[in-house]
Amino acid sequence: MIALFRPPAAALALAVLAGGLLAGCSGGNSSSVSCSGTSCRATVTGAPIEVNQPEPGSGSGRSSTSRRPVNDGDAVDFRVESLAPGSVEVSDDGIVTRVPQGGTFVEDGSTVRLESSDGRTAVFTFQGR
């Protein structure tokens, strides 16, 4: 009978492992950017993923690819490398920077602010050109 007893810690470890494996299989990476005037809001799910400001006048843009497009040099575009609760890591021109929630970074002359990150989804705001 003792051989059949499994300590609660071992059962918990198996549950956490199974949950982590299932979480890793769900969903994909995507980004959505919408702009009203020059104010833009980007929502990112998963990483790595590109965030690209839409063409002027188009209002919004979506991306589900992690390939970096050609940088046109005059619009906000950066790559989210990883998401964590309360922070993200972004890369721009090959430089990776950790940005805490509420923190900012400059991309193509625009200041991008990380509004929130729960480890799976992040929201950025910035002023487009």
PDB file of N, CA, C and O in Angstrom, residues 46-117:
ATOM      1  N   GLY A  46       1.729  36.377 -28.086  1.00  0.00           N
ATOM      2  CA  GLY A  46       2.809  35.446 -28.405  1.00  0.00           C
ATOM      3  C   GLY A  46       4.046  36.170 -28.901  1.00  0.00           C
ATOM      4  O   GLY A  46       4.026  37.358 -29.185  1.00  0.00           O
ATOM      5  N   ALA A  47       5.135  35.434 -28.986  1.00  0.00           N
ATOM      6  CA  ALA A  47       6.402  35.996 -29.445  1.00  0.00           C
ATOM      7  C   ALA A  47       7.247  34.853 -30.000  1.00  0.00           C
ATOM      8  O   ALA A  47       7.054  33.712 -29.597  1.00  0.00           O
ATOM      9  N   PRO A  48       8.144  35.100 -30.940  1.00  0.00           N
ATOM     10  CA  PRO A  48       8.481  36.404 -31.513  1.00  0.00           C
ATOM     11  C   PRO A  48       7.452  36.825 -32.556  1.00  0.00           C
ATOM     12  O   PRO A  48       6.843  35.982 -33.217  1.00  0.00           O
ATOM     13  N   ILE A  49       7.279  38.137 -32.679  1.00  0.00           N
ATOM     14  CA  ILE A  49       6.328  38.685 -33.646  1.00  0.00           C
ATOM     15  C   ILE A  49       6.684  40.124 -33.974  1.00  0.00           C
ATOM     16  O   ILE A  49       7.224  40.834 -33.132  1.00  0.00           O
ATOM     17  N   GLU A  50       6.404  40.531 -35.188  1.00  0.00           N
ATOM     18  CA  GLU A  50       6.641  41.901 -35.638  1.00  0.00           C
ATOM     19  C   GLU A  50       5.474  42.793 -35.258  1.00  0.00           C
ATOM     20  O   GLU A  50       4.324  42.363 -35.265  1.00  0.00           O
ATOM     21  N   VAL A  51       5.775  44.051 -34.961  1.00  0.00           N
ATOM     22  CA  VAL A  51       4.758  45.082 -34.796  1.00  0.00           C
ATOM     23  C   VAL A  51       5.085  46.154 -35.821  1.00  0.00           C
ATOM     24  O   VAL A  51       6.186  46.699 -35.825  1.00  0.00           O
ATOM     25  N   ASN A  52       4.148  46.427 -36.715  1.00  0.00           N
ATOM     26  CA  ASN A  52       4.366  47.384 -37.792  1.00  0.00           C
ATOM     27  C   ASN A  52       3.252  48.415 -37.805  1.00  0.00           C
ATOM     28  O   ASN A  52       2.073  48.055 -37.779  1.00  0.00           O
ATOM     29  N   GLN A  53       3.624  49.679 -37.855  1.00  0.00           N
ATOM     30  CA  GLN A  53       2.628  50.738 -37.995  1.00  0.00           C
ATOM     31  C   GLN A  53       1.982  50.610 -39.365  1.00  0.00           C
ATOM     32  O   GLN A  53       2.676  50.432 -40.372  1.00  0.00           O
ATOM     33  N   PRO A  54       0.659  50.693 -39.454  1.00  0.00           N
ATOM     34  CA  PRO A  54       0.002  50.600 -40.765  1.00  0.00           C
ATOM     35  C   PRO A  54       0.333  51.794 -41.654  1.00  0.00           C
ATOM     36  O   PRO A  54       0.776  52.835 -41.164  1.00  0.00           O
ATOM     37  N   GLU A  55       0.130  51.633 -42.930  1.00  0.00           N
ATOM     38  CA  GLU A  55       0.322  52.734 -43.875  1.00  0.00           C
ATOM     39  C   GLU A  55      -0.582  53.896 -43.503  1.00  0.00           C
ATOM     40  O   GLU A  55      -1.702  53.679 -43.025  1.00  0.00           O
ATOM     41  N   PRO A  56      -0.141  55.126 -43.702  1.00  0.00           N
ATOM     42  CA  PRO A  56      -0.990  56.276 -43.383  1.00  0.00           C
ATOM     43  C   PRO A  56      -2.335  56.176 -44.104  1.00  0.00           C
ATOM     44  O   PRO A  56      -2.398  55.829 -45.273  1.00  0.00           O
ATOM     45  N   GLY A  57      -3.405  56.442 -43.347  1.00  0.00           N
ATOM     46  CA  GLY A  57      -4.744  56.408 -43.923  1.00  0.00           C
ATOM     47  C   GLY A  57      -5.427  55.054 -43.891  1.00  0.00           C
ATOM     48  O   GLY A  57      -6.616  54.954 -44.103  1.00  0.00           O
ATOM     49  N   SER A  58      -4.666  53.973 -43.605  1.00  0.00           N
ATOM     50  CA  SER A  58      -5.287  52.646 -43.614  1.00  0.00           C
ATOM     51  C   SER A  58      -5.983  52.342 -42.296  1.00  0.00           C
ATOM     52  O   SER A  58      -6.876  51.508 -42.250  1.00  0.00           O
ATOM     53  N   GLY A  59      -5.564  53.002 -41.201  1.00  0.00           N
ATOM     54  CA  GLY A  59      -6.247  52.846 -39.920  1.00  0.00           C
ATOM     55  C   GLY A  59      -5.796  51.676 -39.087  1.00  0.00           C
ATOM     56  O   GLY A  59      -5.693  51.780 -37.886  1.00  0.00           O
ATOM     57  N   SER A  60      -5.538  50.506 -39.690  1.00  0.00           N
ATOM     58  CA  SER A  60      -5.134  49.367 -38.878  1.00  0.00           C
ATOM     59  C   SER A  60      -4.311  48.395 -39.705  1.00  0.00           C
ATOM     60  O   SER A  60      -4.326  48.434 -40.920  1.00  0.00           O
ATOM     61  N   GLY A  61      -3.619  47.526 -39.000  1.00  0.00           N
ATOM     62  CA  GLY A  61      -2.822  46.509 -39.669  1.00  0.00           C
ATOM     63  C   GLY A  61      -2.747  45.266 -38.811  1.00  0.00           C
ATOM     64  O   GLY A  61      -2.889  45.335 -37.596  1.00  0.00           O
ATOM     65  N   ARG A  62      -2.592  44.125 -39.431  1.00  0.00           N
ATOM     66  CA  ARG A  62      -2.482  42.871 -38.700  1.00  0.00           C
ATOM     67  C   ARG A  62      -1.299  42.092 -39.251  1.00  0.00           C
ATOM     68  O   ARG A  62      -0.983  42.182 -40.419  1.00  0.00           O
ATOM     69  N   SER A  63      -0.695  41.295 -38.370  1.00  0.00           N
ATOM     70  CA  SER A  63       0.425  40.472 -38.792  1.00  0.00           C
ATOM     71  C   SER A  63       0.379  39.158 -38.047  1.00  0.00           C
ATOM     72  O   SER A  63       0.050  39.117 -36.876  1.00  0.00           O
ATOM     73  N   SER A  64       0.663  38.074 -38.744  1.00  0.00           N
ATOM     74  CA  SER A  64       0.757  36.784 -38.067  1.00  0.00           C
ATOM     75  C   SER A  64       2.066  36.107 -38.417  1.00  0.00           C
ATOM     76  O   SER A  64       2.210  34.911 -38.292  1.00  0.00           O
ATOM     77  N   THR A  65       3.015  36.873 -38.870  1.00  0.00           N
ATOM     78  CA  THR A  65       4.309  36.319 -39.248  1.00  0.00           C
ATOM     79  C   THR A  65       5.388  36.797 -38.296  1.00  0.00           C
ATOM     80  O   THR A  65       5.252  37.838 -37.680  1.00  0.00           O
ATOM     81  N   SER A  66       6.431  36.014 -38.162  1.00  0.00           N
ATOM     82  CA  SER A  66       7.554  36.448 -37.336  1.00  0.00           C
ATOM     83  C   SER A  66       8.734  36.875 -38.208  1.00  0.00           C
ATOM     84  O   SER A  66       9.789  37.163 -37.712  1.00  0.00           O
ATOM     85  N   ARG A  67       8.542  36.900 -39.536  1.00  0.00           N
ATOM     86  CA  ARG A  67       9.605  37.375 -40.432  1.00  0.00           C
ATOM     87  C   ARG A  67       9.635  38.885 -40.446  1.00  0.00           C
ATOM     88  O   ARG A  67       8.605  39.532 -40.545  1.00  0.00           O
ATOM     89  N   ARG A  68      10.806  39.429 -40.395  1.00  0.00           N
ATOM     90  CA  ARG A  68      10.947  40.890 -40.372  1.00  0.00           C
ATOM     91  C   ARG A  68      10.850  41.442 -41.793  1.00  0.00           C
ATOM     92  O   ARG A  68      11.622  41.073 -42.666  1.00  0.00           O
ATOM     93  N   PRO A  69       9.883  42.350 -42.034  1.00  0.00           N
ATOM     94  CA  PRO A  69       9.780  42.949 -43.364  1.00  0.00           C
ATOM     95  C   PRO A  69      10.880  43.994 -43.586  1.00  0.00           C
ATOM     96  O   PRO A  69      11.581  44.372 -42.660  1.00  0.00           O
ATOM     97  N   VAL A  70      10.987  44.457 -44.792  1.00  0.00           N
ATOM     98  CA  VAL A  70      11.959  45.503 -45.103  1.00  0.00           C
ATOM     99  C   VAL A  70      11.544  46.763 -44.362  1.00  0.00           C
ATOM    100  O   VAL A  70      10.395  47.192 -44.420  1.00  0.00           O
ATOM    101  N   ASN A  71      12.475  47.358 -43.649  1.00  0.00           N
ATOM    102  CA  ASN A  71      12.197  48.565 -42.884  1.00  0.00           C
ATOM    103  C   ASN A  71      12.186  49.752 -43.837  1.00  0.00           C
ATOM    104  O   ASN A  71      13.159  50.025 -44.515  1.00  0.00           O
ATOM    105  N   ASP A  72      11.034  50.474 -43.846  1.00  0.00           N
ATOM    106  CA  ASP A  72      10.953  51.621 -44.738  1.00  0.00           C
ATOM    107  C   ASP A  72      11.551  52.876 -44.120  1.00  0.00           C
ATOM    108  O   ASP A  72      11.647  53.907 -44.772  1.00  0.00           O
ATOM    109  N   GLY A  73      11.956  52.814 -42.833  1.00  0.00           N
ATOM    110  CA  GLY A  73      12.673  53.914 -42.217  1.00  0.00           C
ATOM    111  C   GLY A  73      11.822  55.058 -41.720  1.00  0.00           C
ATOM    112  O   GLY A  73      12.335  55.965 -41.084  1.00  0.00           O
ATOM    113  N   ASP A  74      10.516  55.062 -42.009  1.00  0.00           N
ATOM    114  CA  ASP A  74       9.697  56.185 -41.553  1.00  0.00           C
ATOM    115  C   ASP A  74       8.437  55.749 -40.812  1.00  0.00           C
ATOM    116  O   ASP A  74       7.559  56.564 -40.563  1.00  0.00           O
ATOM    117  N   ALA A  75       8.318  54.499 -40.475  1.00  0.00           N
ATOM    118  CA  ALA A  75       7.170  54.019 -39.704  1.00  0.00           C
ATOM    119  C   ALA A  75       7.683  53.200 -38.532  1.00  0.00           C
ATOM    120  O   ALA A  75       8.785  52.666 -38.568  1.00  0.00           O
ATOM    121  N   VAL A  76       6.876  53.111 -37.498  1.00  0.00           N
ATOM    122  CA  VAL A  76       7.271  52.347 -36.319  1.00  0.00           C
ATOM    123  C   VAL A  76       7.181  50.857 -36.640  1.00  0.00           C
ATOM    124  O   VAL A  76       6.135  50.371 -37.069  1.00  0.00           O
ATOM    125  N   ASP A  77       8.278  50.148 -36.490  1.00  0.00           N
ATOM    126  CA  ASP A  77       8.274  48.693 -36.634  1.00  0.00           C
ATOM    127  C   ASP A  77       9.374  48.114 -35.754  1.00  0.00           C
ATOM    128  O   ASP A  77      10.497  48.593 -35.742  1.00  0.00           O
ATOM    129  N   PHE A  78       8.985  47.110 -34.969  1.00  0.00           N
ATOM    130  CA  PHE A  78       9.926  46.447 -34.065  1.00  0.00           C
ATOM    131  C   PHE A  78       9.464  45.019 -33.868  1.00  0.00           C
ATOM    132  O   PHE A  78       8.354  44.655 -34.254  1.00  0.00           O
ATOM    133  N   ARG A  79      10.326  44.218 -33.295  1.00  0.00           N
ATOM    134  CA  ARG A  79      10.035  42.800 -33.082  1.00  0.00           C
ATOM    135  C   ARG A  79       9.948  42.533 -31.591  1.00  0.00           C
ATOM    136  O   ARG A  79      10.856  42.899 -30.843  1.00  0.00           O
ATOM    137  N   VAL A  80       8.869  41.903 -31.169  1.00  0.00           N
ATOM    138  CA  VAL A  80       8.740  41.475 -29.779  1.00  0.00           C
ATOM    139  C   VAL A  80       9.376  40.094 -29.693  1.00  0.00           C
ATOM    140  O   VAL A  80       8.910  39.148 -30.316  1.00  0.00           O
ATOM    141  N   GLU A  81      10.462  39.981 -28.959  1.00  0.00           N
ATOM    142  CA  GLU A  81      11.199  38.722 -28.845  1.00  0.00           C
ATOM    143  C   GLU A  81      10.611  37.797 -27.787  1.00  0.00           C
ATOM    144  O   GLU A  81      10.592  36.584 -27.961  1.00  0.00           O
ATOM    145  N   SER A  82      10.173  38.373 -26.659  1.00  0.00           N
ATOM    146  CA  SER A  82       9.583  37.549 -25.596  1.00  0.00           C
ATOM    147  C   SER A  82       8.679  38.409 -24.729  1.00  0.00           C
ATOM    148  O   SER A  82       8.828  39.624 -24.657  1.00  0.00           O
ATOM    149  N   LEU A  83       7.716  37.732 -24.097  1.00  0.00           N
ATOM    150  CA  LEU A  83       6.759  38.372 -23.204  1.00  0.00           C
ATOM    151  C   LEU A  83       6.900  37.762 -21.827  1.00  0.00           C
ATOM    152  O   LEU A  83       7.100  36.554 -21.691  1.00  0.00           O
ATOM    153  N   ALA A  84       6.791  38.582 -20.807  1.00  0.00           N
ATOM    154  CA  ALA A  84       6.800  38.116 -19.424  1.00  0.00           C
ATOM    155  C   ALA A  84       5.786  38.964 -18.667  1.00  0.00           C
ATOM    156  O   ALA A  84       5.463  40.068 -19.101  1.00  0.00           O
ATOM    157  N   PRO A  85       5.278  38.474 -17.556  1.00  0.00           N
ATOM    158  CA  PRO A  85       4.381  39.321 -16.769  1.00  0.00           C
ATOM    159  C   PRO A  85       5.117  40.595 -16.336  1.00  0.00           C
ATOM    160  O   PRO A  85       6.145  40.525 -15.687  1.00  0.00           O
ATOM    161  N   GLY A  86       4.617  41.741 -16.773  1.00  0.00           N
ATOM    162  CA  GLY A  86       5.211  43.013 -16.373  1.00  0.00           C
ATOM    163  C   GLY A  86       6.352  43.520 -17.226  1.00  0.00           C
ATOM    164  O   GLY A  86       6.881  44.594 -16.966  1.00  0.00           O
ATOM    165  N   SER A  87       6.742  42.791 -18.278  1.00  0.00           N
ATOM    166  CA  SER A  87       7.819  43.275 -19.147  1.00  0.00           C
ATOM    167  C   SER A  87       7.791  42.544 -20.482  1.00  0.00           C
ATOM    168  O   SER A  87       7.127  41.514 -20.632  1.00  0.00           O
ATOM    169  N   VAL A  88       8.522  43.099 -21.446  1.00  0.00           N
ATOM    170  CA  VAL A  88       8.729  42.449 -22.742  1.00  0.00           C
ATOM    171  C   VAL A  88      10.173  42.690 -23.155  1.00  0.00           C
ATOM    172  O   VAL A  88      10.844  43.580 -22.632  1.00  0.00           O
ATOM    173  N   GLU A  89      10.648  41.874 -24.080  1.00  0.00           N
ATOM    174  CA  GLU A  89      11.938  42.125 -24.718  1.00  0.00           C
ATOM    175  C   GLU A  89      11.650  42.434 -26.174  1.00  0.00           C
ATOM    176  O   GLU A  89      10.964  41.663 -26.852  1.00  0.00           O
ATOM    177  N   VAL A  90      12.136  43.574 -26.637  1.00  0.00           N
ATOM    178  CA  VAL A  90      11.943  43.982 -28.028  1.00  0.00           C
ATOM    179  C   VAL A  90      13.294  44.108 -28.705  1.00  0.00           C
ATOM    180  O   VAL A  90      14.303  44.387 -28.053  1.00  0.00           O
ATOM    181  N   SER A  91      13.301  43.888 -30.013  1.00  0.00           N
ATOM    182  CA  SER A  91      14.536  44.108 -30.766  1.00  0.00           C
ATOM    183  C   SER A  91      14.256  45.094 -31.887  1.00  0.00           C
ATOM    184  O   SER A  91      13.185  45.086 -32.493  1.00  0.00           O
ATOM    185  N   ASP A  92      15.224  45.937 -32.113  1.00  0.00           N
ATOM    186  CA  ASP A  92      15.168  46.910 -33.191  1.00  0.00           C
ATOM    187  C   ASP A  92      16.583  47.036 -33.736  1.00  0.00           C
ATOM    188  O   ASP A  92      17.518  47.310 -32.976  1.00  0.00           O
ATOM    189  N   ASP A  93      16.725  46.784 -35.010  1.00  0.00           N
ATOM    190  CA  ASP A  93      18.040  46.824 -35.653  1.00  0.00           C
ATOM    191  C   ASP A  93      19.037  45.906 -34.951  1.00  0.00           C
ATOM    192  O   ASP A  93      20.208  46.242 -34.787  1.00  0.00           O
ATOM    193  N   GLY A  94      18.564  44.748 -34.483  1.00  0.00           N
ATOM    194  CA  GLY A  94      19.425  43.750 -33.870  1.00  0.00           C
ATOM    195  C   GLY A  94      19.747  43.978 -32.407  1.00  0.00           C
ATOM    196  O   GLY A  94      20.445  43.183 -31.795  1.00  0.00           O
ATOM    197  N   ILE A  95      19.250  45.057 -31.824  1.00  0.00           N
ATOM    198  CA  ILE A  95      19.506  45.341 -30.406  1.00  0.00           C
ATOM    199  C   ILE A  95      18.287  44.949 -29.597  1.00  0.00           C
ATOM    200  O   ILE A  95      17.177  45.438 -29.856  1.00  0.00           O
ATOM    201  N   VAL A  96      18.476  44.043 -28.624  1.00  0.00           N
ATOM    202  CA  VAL A  96      17.375  43.575 -27.779  1.00  0.00           C
ATOM    203  C   VAL A  96      17.371  44.374 -26.482  1.00  0.00           C
ATOM    204  O   VAL A  96      18.404  44.546 -25.848  1.00  0.00           O
ATOM    205  N   THR A  97      16.185  44.872 -26.127  1.00  0.00           N
ATOM    206  CA  THR A  97      16.023  45.690 -24.926  1.00  0.00           C
ATOM    207  C   THR A  97      14.850  45.164 -24.117  1.00  0.00           C
ATOM    208  O   THR A  97      13.795  44.885 -24.687  1.00  0.00           O
ATOM    209  N   ARG A  98      15.033  45.029 -22.815  1.00  0.00           N
ATOM    210  CA  ARG A  98      13.916  44.667 -21.937  1.00  0.00           C
ATOM    211  C   ARG A  98      13.200  45.953 -21.527  1.00  0.00           C
ATOM    212  O   ARG A  98      13.829  46.889 -21.033  1.00  0.00           O
ATOM    213  N   VAL A  99      11.891  45.977 -21.734  1.00  0.00           N
ATOM    214  CA  VAL A  99      11.082  47.152 -21.412  1.00  0.00           C
ATOM    215  C   VAL A  99      10.097  46.762 -20.313  1.00  0.00           C
ATOM    216  O   VAL A  99       9.276  45.859 -20.504  1.00  0.00           O
ATOM    217  N   PRO A 100      10.157  47.430 -19.158  1.00  0.00           N
ATOM    218  CA  PRO A 100       9.199  47.128 -18.090  1.00  0.00           C
ATOM    219  C   PRO A 100       7.841  47.756 -18.398  1.00  0.00           C
ATOM    220  O   PRO A 100       7.758  48.722 -19.171  1.00  0.00           O
ATOM    221  N   GLN A 101       6.794  47.204 -17.811  1.00  0.00           N
ATOM    222  CA  GLN A 101       5.467  47.779 -17.974  1.00  0.00           C
ATOM    223  C   GLN A 101       5.494  49.245 -17.552  1.00  0.00           C
ATOM    224  O   GLN A 101       6.043  49.577 -16.511  1.00  0.00           O
ATOM    225  N   GLY A 102       4.959  50.125 -18.392  1.00  0.00           N
ATOM    226  CA  GLY A 102       5.017  51.558 -18.138  1.00  0.00           C
ATOM    227  C   GLY A 102       6.247  52.208 -18.739  1.00  0.00           C
ATOM    228  O   GLY A 102       6.318  53.423 -18.824  1.00  0.00           O
ATOM    229  N   GLY A 103       7.209  51.401 -19.171  1.00  0.00           N
ATOM    230  CA  GLY A 103       8.438  51.918 -19.758  1.00  0.00           C
ATOM    231  C   GLY A 103       8.264  52.262 -21.228  1.00  0.00           C
ATOM    232  O   GLY A 103       7.267  51.894 -21.865  1.00  0.00           O
ATOM    233  N   THR A 104       9.235  52.968 -21.769  1.00  0.00           N
ATOM    234  CA  THR A 104       9.178  53.401 -23.167  1.00  0.00           C
ATOM    235  C   THR A 104      10.488  53.094 -23.886  1.00  0.00           C
ATOM    236  O   THR A 104      11.513  52.865 -23.257  1.00  0.00           O
ATOM    237  N   PHE A 105      10.422  53.102 -25.206  1.00  0.00           N
ATOM    238  CA  PHE A 105      11.607  53.059 -26.052  1.00  0.00           C
ATOM    239  C   PHE A 105      11.290  53.859 -27.312  1.00  0.00           C
ATOM    240  O   PHE A 105      10.123  54.093 -27.635  1.00  0.00           O
ATOM    241  N   VAL A 106      12.331  54.303 -28.009  1.00  0.00           N
ATOM    242  CA  VAL A 106      12.146  55.122 -29.206  1.00  0.00           C
ATOM    243  C   VAL A 106      12.404  54.270 -30.433  1.00  0.00           C
ATOM    244  O   VAL A 106      13.407  53.558 -30.510  1.00  0.00           O
ATOM    245  N   GLU A 107      11.475  54.339 -31.407  1.00  0.00           N
ATOM    246  CA  GLU A 107      11.612  53.603 -32.664  1.00  0.00           C
ATOM    247  C   GLU A 107      11.205  54.536 -33.794  1.00  0.00           C
ATOM    248  O   GLU A 107      10.087  55.051 -33.811  1.00  0.00           O
ATOM    249  N   ASP A 108      12.107  54.765 -34.740  1.00  0.00           N
ATOM    250  CA  ASP A 108      11.859  55.667 -35.877  1.00  0.00           C
ATOM    251  C   ASP A 108      11.274  56.996 -35.447  1.00  0.00           C
ATOM    252  O   ASP A 108      10.320  57.503 -36.034  1.00  0.00           O
ATOM    253  N   GLY A 109      11.806  57.572 -34.381  1.00  0.00           N
ATOM    254  CA  GLY A 109      11.392  58.889 -33.927  1.00  0.00           C
ATOM    255  C   GLY A 109      10.121  58.917 -33.098  1.00  0.00           C
ATOM    256  O   GLY A 109       9.714  59.973 -32.635  1.00  0.00           O
ATOM    257  N   SER A 110       9.478  57.770 -32.897  1.00  0.00           N
ATOM    258  CA  SER A 110       8.270  57.708 -32.077  1.00  0.00           C
ATOM    259  C   SER A 110       8.585  57.034 -30.752  1.00  0.00           C
ATOM    260  O   SER A 110       9.348  56.070 -30.701  1.00  0.00           O
ATOM    261  N   THR A 111       7.989  57.542 -29.686  1.00  0.00           N
ATOM    262  CA  THR A 111       8.161  56.929 -28.371  1.00  0.00           C
ATOM    263  C   THR A 111       7.072  55.892 -28.178  1.00  0.00           C
ATOM    264  O   THR A 111       5.881  56.208 -28.227  1.00  0.00           O
ATOM    265  N   VAL A 112       7.492  54.632 -27.991  1.00  0.00           N
ATOM    266  CA  VAL A 112       6.567  53.517 -27.813  1.00  0.00           C
ATOM    267  C   VAL A 112       6.514  53.190 -26.326  1.00  0.00           C
ATOM    268  O   VAL A 112       7.551  53.042 -25.679  1.00  0.00           O
ATOM    269  N   ARG A 113       5.301  53.075 -25.776  1.00  0.00           N
ATOM    270  CA  ARG A 113       5.114  52.782 -24.354  1.00  0.00           C
ATOM    271  C   ARG A 113       4.474  51.405 -24.200  1.00  0.00           C
ATOM    272  O   ARG A 113       3.509  51.087 -24.892  1.00  0.00           O
ATOM    273  N   LEU A 114       5.039  50.598 -23.293  1.00  0.00           N
ATOM    274  CA  LEU A 114       4.428  49.317 -22.956  1.00  0.00           C
ATOM    275  C   LEU A 114       3.372  49.571 -21.888  1.00  0.00           C
ATOM    276  O   LEU A 114       3.699  49.891 -20.746  1.00  0.00           O
ATOM    277  N   GLU A 115       2.116  49.465 -22.272  1.00  0.00           N
ATOM    278  CA  GLU A 115       1.014  49.712 -21.337  1.00  0.00           C
ATOM    279  C   GLU A 115       0.798  48.529 -20.400  1.00  0.00           C
ATOM    280  O   GLU A 115       0.547  48.709 -19.219  1.00  0.00           O
ATOM    281  N   SER A 116       0.875  47.310 -20.946  1.00  0.00           N
ATOM    282  CA  SER A 116       0.642  46.133 -20.107  1.00  0.00           C
ATOM    283  C   SER A 116       1.252  44.902 -20.748  1.00  0.00           C
ATOM    284  O   SER A 116       1.420  44.840 -21.959  1.00  0.00           O
ATOM    285  N   SER A 117       1.570  43.924 -19.914  1.00  0.00           N
ATOM    286  CA  SER A 117       2.033  42.615 -20.380  1.00  0.00           C
ATOM    287  C   SER A 117       1.724  41.594 -19.304  1.00  0.00           C
ATOM    288  O   SER A 117       2.131  41.754 -18.158  1.00  0.00           O
TER     289      SER A 117
END
